[in-house]
Coordinates of C-alpha atoms in Angstrom, one line a residue:
M3 CA 51.0 -16.6 7.6
L4 CA 48.3 -14.8 5.9
P5 CA 48.7 -13.5 2.4
R6 CA 49.7 -9.8 2.4
D7 CA 46.3 -8.9 0.5
L8 CA 44.3 -10.5 3.2
G9 CA 43.5 -8.7 6.7
P10 CA 42.8 -10.9 9.8
A11 CA 40.0 -12.9 10.0
R12 CA 36.9 -11.2 11.5
L13 CA 35.6 -12.7 14.7
N14 CA 31.9 -13.1 14.9
A15 CA 30.7 -15.2 17.9
L16 CA 27.1 -14.2 17.8
R17 CA 24.9 -17.3 17.3
P18 CA 22.3 -17.1 14.5
R19 CA 18.8 -15.9 15.7
Q20 CA 15.6 -16.3 14.5
S21 CA 13.2 -13.4 14.3
A22 CA 10.5 -13.5 17.0
P23 CA 6.8 -13.9 15.7
T24 CA 4.6 -10.9 16.3
S25 CA 1.1 -12.3 15.7
G26 CA -1.2 -15.3 16.1
W27 CA -0.5 -18.6 18.0
R28 CA 3.3 -18.3 17.2
A29 CA 3.4 -14.9 19.4
A30 CA 1.4 -16.4 22.0
A31 CA 3.5 -19.4 22.3
F32 CA 6.7 -17.4 22.4
R33 CA 5.4 -15.2 25.1
L34 CA 3.9 -17.9 27.3
S35 CA 7.5 -19.8 27.2
G36 CA 9.1 -16.6 28.2
G37 CA 11.0 -16.4 25.1
K38 CA 12.5 -20.1 25.4
W39 CA 10.4 -21.5 22.5
N40 CA 10.5 -19.5 19.1
P41 CA 8.4 -21.2 16.5
G42 CA 9.6 -18.3 14.1
P43 CA 7.5 -15.8 12.1
S44 CA 4.7 -17.1 9.8
A45 CA 4.9 -17.2 6.0
A46 CA 2.6 -14.2 6.4
E47 CA 5.0 -12.3 8.6
E48 CA 7.8 -12.9 6.5
R49 CA 6.2 -11.9 3.6
Y50 CA 5.2 -8.5 5.3
T51 CA 8.8 -8.1 6.4
D52 CA 10.1 -8.7 2.9
L53 CA 7.7 -6.2 1.4
A54 CA 8.1 -3.8 3.9
R55 CA 12.1 -3.8 3.4
R56 CA 11.7 -3.5 -0.3
I57 CA 9.6 -0.3 0.2
G58 CA 11.8 1.2 2.9
N59 CA 15.1 0.4 1.8
T60 CA 15.2 1.4 -1.9
R61 CA 17.2 4.4 -1.9
L62 CA 16.4 7.7 -4.0
E63 CA 19.3 9.7 -5.4
G64 CA 16.9 12.7 -5.7
P65 CA 13.2 13.7 -6.2
H66 CA 11.1 10.8 -7.7
S67 CA 7.9 11.6 -9.6
V68 CA 5.2 8.7 -9.6
I69 CA 2.4 9.4 -12.0
V70 CA -1.0 7.4 -11.5
G71 CA -3.3 7.9 -14.5
S72 CA -5.9 6.2 -17.1
M73 CA -8.1 7.7 -19.6
K74 CA -11.3 6.3 -17.9
G75 CA -13.0 7.5 -14.7
G76 CA -14.3 5.5 -12.0
V77 CA -11.4 2.6 -12.0
G78 CA -9.8 3.6 -8.8
K79 CA -6.9 5.7 -9.9
T80 CA -7.5 8.1 -7.0
T81 CA -7.8 5.3 -4.6
V82 CA -4.8 3.7 -5.7
S83 CA -2.9 7.0 -5.5
C84 CA -4.0 7.5 -1.9
L85 CA -2.8 3.9 -1.0
L86 CA 0.4 4.3 -2.7
G87 CA 1.0 7.5 -1.0
L88 CA 0.0 6.2 2.5
C89 CA 2.0 3.0 2.4
L90 CA 5.3 4.7 0.9
A91 CA 5.1 7.3 3.8
E92 CA 4.5 4.8 6.7
H93 CA 7.4 2.6 5.5
R94 CA 10.0 5.2 4.2
G95 CA 12.0 7.4 6.1
D96 CA 12.2 10.2 3.6
R97 CA 9.2 12.7 2.9
V98 CA 6.4 11.5 0.6
V99 CA 3.9 13.9 -0.8
A100 CA 0.7 13.2 -2.8
V101 CA -0.4 15.8 -5.4
D102 CA -4.0 16.1 -7.0
A103 CA -3.5 17.3 -10.6
N104 CA -7.2 16.1 -11.5
P105 CA -8.9 18.9 -13.6
D106 CA -12.3 18.1 -12.6
A107 CA -12.0 19.1 -8.6
G108 CA -10.5 15.9 -7.7
T109 CA -11.2 14.0 -4.5
L110 CA -7.7 12.9 -3.6
A111 CA -7.5 15.2 -0.3
D112 CA -11.1 14.1 0.4
R113 CA -9.9 10.5 0.7
L114 CA -6.9 11.3 2.8
V115 CA -8.1 14.1 5.2
G116 CA -11.7 14.3 4.8
E117 CA -13.7 16.8 2.7
E118 CA -14.0 19.7 5.2
F119 CA -10.3 19.9 5.7
A120 CA -9.4 19.2 2.1
A121 CA -11.2 22.7 1.1
Q122 CA -9.5 24.7 3.7
V123 CA -6.1 24.8 1.9
T124 CA -5.7 23.8 -1.9
V125 CA -3.0 24.2 -4.7
R126 CA -4.2 27.6 -5.4
D127 CA -3.1 28.6 -2.1
L128 CA 0.2 27.1 -2.6
L129 CA 0.6 28.8 -6.0
A130 CA -0.1 32.2 -4.5
H131 CA 2.3 32.0 -2.0
L132 CA 5.2 30.2 -4.1
D133 CA 7.7 33.1 -3.3
E134 CA 7.3 32.7 0.5
V135 CA 8.3 28.9 0.4
E136 CA 11.9 28.9 1.8
T137 CA 11.8 26.0 4.4
F138 CA 9.6 23.0 4.9
T139 CA 7.8 25.0 7.7
D140 CA 6.6 27.4 5.2
L141 CA 5.6 24.8 2.8
S142 CA 3.5 23.1 5.6
K143 CA 1.1 25.9 5.6
Y144 CA -0.1 24.9 2.3
V145 CA -0.4 21.1 2.6
H146 CA -2.4 18.7 4.5
L147 CA -0.9 16.1 6.9
T148 CA -2.1 12.6 7.3
R149 CA 0.0 10.0 9.2
R150 CA 3.3 11.0 7.6
L151 CA 2.0 11.7 4.2
Q152 CA 1.9 15.3 2.9
V153 CA -1.2 16.1 0.7
V154 CA -1.7 18.8 -1.9
A155 CA -5.5 19.3 -2.5
S156 CA -6.7 20.2 -5.9
D157 CA -9.1 23.5 -6.3
Q158 CA -12.7 22.5 -5.8
E159 CA -13.9 25.2 -8.2
P160 CA -14.4 23.6 -11.6
E161 CA -13.4 26.8 -13.2
S162 CA -9.9 27.2 -11.4
S163 CA -9.4 23.6 -11.8
E164 CA -9.5 23.9 -15.5
A165 CA -7.2 26.9 -15.3
F166 CA -4.5 24.5 -13.5
S167 CA -1.9 24.7 -16.3
L168 CA 1.4 22.9 -17.3
S169 CA 3.4 25.8 -15.8
D170 CA 1.3 25.6 -12.5
Y171 CA 2.0 22.0 -12.2
E172 CA 5.9 22.4 -12.9
S173 CA 5.8 25.5 -10.3
V174 CA 4.2 23.3 -7.6
V175 CA 6.2 20.3 -8.2
R176 CA 9.7 22.3 -8.2
V177 CA 8.7 23.7 -4.9
L178 CA 7.5 20.1 -3.5
S179 CA 10.9 18.5 -4.9
R180 CA 13.2 20.7 -2.7
F181 CA 11.6 19.0 0.3
A182 CA 10.2 15.7 -0.7
Q183 CA 11.9 12.7 -2.0
A184 CA 8.7 10.8 -3.5
I185 CA 6.0 12.7 -5.3
I186 CA 2.8 10.9 -6.2
T187 CA 0.5 12.6 -8.5
D188 CA -2.8 11.7 -9.3
L189 CA -3.8 12.7 -12.9
G190 CA -7.4 12.0 -12.9
T191 CA -8.6 11.3 -16.6
G192 CA -7.0 14.3 -17.9
I193 CA -4.2 12.6 -19.8
V194 CA -4.3 15.2 -22.6
H195 CA -4.9 18.2 -19.9
S196 CA -2.0 20.7 -19.8
A197 CA -1.0 19.7 -16.2
A198 CA -1.3 16.2 -17.0
Q199 CA 1.6 16.8 -19.9
G200 CA 3.7 18.4 -17.1
G201 CA 3.1 15.5 -15.0
L202 CA 4.3 13.2 -17.9
K203 CA 7.4 15.5 -18.9
H204 CA 8.6 15.0 -15.4
C205 CA 7.4 11.2 -14.6
D206 CA 10.1 8.9 -13.4
S207 CA 7.6 5.9 -12.7
L208 CA 4.1 5.4 -14.2
V209 CA 1.1 3.6 -12.6
I210 CA -1.8 2.8 -15.0
V211 CA -5.0 1.8 -13.2
G212 CA -7.6 -0.6 -15.1
T213 CA -10.3 -3.1 -14.0
L214 CA -11.0 -6.7 -14.8
T215 CA -13.8 -5.6 -17.1
Q216 CA -14.0 -4.9 -20.9
D217 CA -14.4 -1.2 -20.5
G218 CA -11.9 -0.8 -17.8
A219 CA -9.1 -3.0 -19.5
S220 CA -9.4 -1.4 -22.8
R221 CA -9.2 2.0 -21.4
A222 CA -6.0 1.3 -19.6
Q223 CA -5.0 -0.4 -23.1
R224 CA -5.7 2.9 -24.9
T225 CA -3.9 4.9 -22.1
L226 CA -0.6 2.9 -23.0
D227 CA -1.2 3.2 -26.5
Y228 CA -1.6 6.8 -26.6
L229 CA 1.6 7.5 -24.4
A230 CA 3.7 4.7 -26.4
N231 CA 2.7 6.7 -29.6
Y232 CA 2.8 10.1 -28.5
R233 CA 5.3 12.5 -30.4
D234 CA 6.7 15.6 -29.3
P235 CA 7.1 18.6 -31.5
A236 CA 10.6 17.4 -32.4
G237 CA 8.9 14.0 -33.6
G238 CA 10.4 12.0 -30.6
L239 CA 8.5 9.3 -28.5
P240 CA 9.1 10.9 -25.0
H241 CA 6.9 8.5 -23.0
R242 CA 7.7 5.2 -24.7
H243 CA 10.2 4.2 -21.9
L244 CA 7.4 4.9 -19.3
V245 CA 5.2 2.5 -20.9
K246 CA 7.7 -0.4 -20.9
D247 CA 8.7 0.4 -17.3
A248 CA 5.1 0.9 -15.9
V249 CA 3.1 -1.0 -13.4
V250 CA -0.6 -1.7 -14.2
V251 CA -3.0 -1.8 -11.3
L252 CA -6.1 -3.7 -12.0
S253 CA -9.1 -3.0 -9.5
G254 CA -11.2 -5.8 -8.3
D255 CA -14.2 -3.6 -7.5
R256 CA -16.3 -5.0 -10.5
W257 CA -16.4 -8.6 -11.9
S258 CA -18.3 -10.5 -14.3
E259 CA -18.6 -14.1 -15.3
S260 CA -18.4 -13.2 -19.0
I261 CA -14.9 -12.0 -18.7
D262 CA -11.9 -14.0 -19.0
A263 CA -9.9 -12.1 -16.7
E264 CA -6.6 -14.1 -17.6
V265 CA -6.7 -12.6 -21.0
I266 CA -6.7 -9.2 -19.5
R267 CA -3.7 -10.2 -17.3
D268 CA -1.8 -11.8 -20.1
Y269 CA -2.1 -8.7 -22.5
F270 CA -0.7 -6.5 -19.7
R271 CA 2.0 -8.8 -18.8
G272 CA 3.4 -8.5 -22.2
R273 CA 3.5 -4.6 -22.4
V274 CA 4.6 -3.5 -18.9
R275 CA 7.0 -4.2 -16.0
A276 CA 4.3 -5.7 -13.5
V277 CA 0.7 -6.4 -13.4
L278 CA -1.0 -6.1 -9.8
E279 CA -4.4 -6.5 -8.6
L280 CA -6.4 -4.5 -5.8
P281 CA -9.2 -6.7 -4.2
A282 CA -12.6 -5.4 -3.9
D283 CA -12.7 -3.9 -0.3
R284 CA -15.9 -2.6 1.7
H285 CA -13.7 0.2 3.3
L286 CA -12.5 1.6 0.0
A287 CA -16.1 1.2 -1.3
S288 CA -17.5 3.6 1.0
G289 CA -15.7 6.5 -0.6
G290 CA -14.8 8.2 2.8
P291 CA -11.3 8.9 4.2
I292 CA -9.0 5.9 4.0
D293 CA -7.4 4.2 6.8
L294 CA -5.1 1.4 6.2
A295 CA -5.7 -0.3 9.3
L296 CA -9.2 -0.7 8.1
L297 CA -8.4 -2.5 4.9
Q298 CA -9.3 -6.4 4.8
P299 CA -6.1 -8.3 5.2
A300 CA -5.7 -9.4 1.5
T301 CA -6.2 -5.6 0.5
R302 CA -3.4 -4.7 3.0
D303 CA -1.1 -7.3 1.3
A304 CA -2.1 -6.1 -1.9
V305 CA -1.3 -2.5 -1.3
L306 CA 2.1 -3.5 0.2
E307 CA 3.0 -5.4 -2.9
I308 CA 1.9 -2.5 -5.3
S309 CA 4.2 -0.1 -3.3
A310 CA 7.2 -2.5 -3.1
T311 CA 6.7 -3.0 -6.9
V312 CA 6.8 0.7 -7.5
A313 CA 9.5 1.0 -5.1
D314 CA 11.5 -1.2 -7.2
G315 CA 12.0 1.1 -9.5
F316 CA 13.3 4.1 -7.6
Y317 CA 16.7 3.1 -8.0
G318 CA 19.0 1.7 -10.6
R319 CA 17.0 2.8 -13.5
D320 CA 17.3 5.6 -16.0
T321 CA 16.1 9.0 -15.0
H322 CA 14.3 10.8 -17.3
G323 CA 11.8 12.9 -15.1
L324 CA 12.6 15.3 -12.2
A325 CA 16.2 15.1 -11.8
A326 CA 16.8 15.0 -15.6
H327 CA 15.0 18.5 -15.8
G328 CA 17.0 20.1 -12.9
F329 CA 14.7 19.5 -9.9
R330 CA 16.8 18.9 -6.8
S331 CA 16.2 18.3 -3.2
S332 CA 17.5 21.1 -1.0
S333 CA 20.7 20.5 0.8
S334 CA 19.0 21.4 4.1
H335 CA 16.6 18.3 4.0
R336 CA 19.5 15.8 3.3

């Protein structure tokens, strides 16, 4: 007789099944045998499945802000923002939006939807019609769509871009957070710019981009130093927690024999949650619209790992950003 606190044993007559391979000689052998011989997925397929699961299965309790930035231009911040947004949107079931908050007529939307389309609708159009946005259908008039990623383009007139203020950024993100779960913001180089301060104020996850060069690494270091030591009017250190939990992405676009790359890696490993690298890639180097399918295999793998690592921070961590400041998803989206 079973103890009272135990129910009947659960019946499970299913034999364990090995996943079928989807590529290479393993998949060919599986098909040719009519499924009778299953060599199983390769190590690369298993890694892809694991990374995709980490990206897609990490729950969000509310809107989550990911800020991508650095003090130095030309290190790949916009590229990383685009890749992160595309990969999260591809593997997650909730909505993901990428916002260009670069004060210098940023190119995030150019890299995602093309320069011609990006100029047709910008953040200025959204700001001018905020009161009219009550549903996601209303919002879709003022954002671009590529694959499953929503994109908010920066204003391409430098005078207007400089006028994009903290209050403008907060107004835009307040609307976006009603309909999107993950909001990726490309700050450009304007860490001390008004809109950037708004982004940092509401930041939940921080990604700092540098390079495996002296100038690119030192500027990433200075960015972390600035954020760690920044004091608000009350004398507090509001960004110090972001630095400790940050992800540093080192771009491999530039390389020199005179640089000891391991010194750079070790330094950042001692300061942040994770240090990852994005290999040089001919498709990304072109500067045109980004297509994940055109990346080299090593680059695709790196993008998956970066996205999975960022997604690891979506749940189970202290929230200091959007939700803490009253930003909520609308009930109609749940």
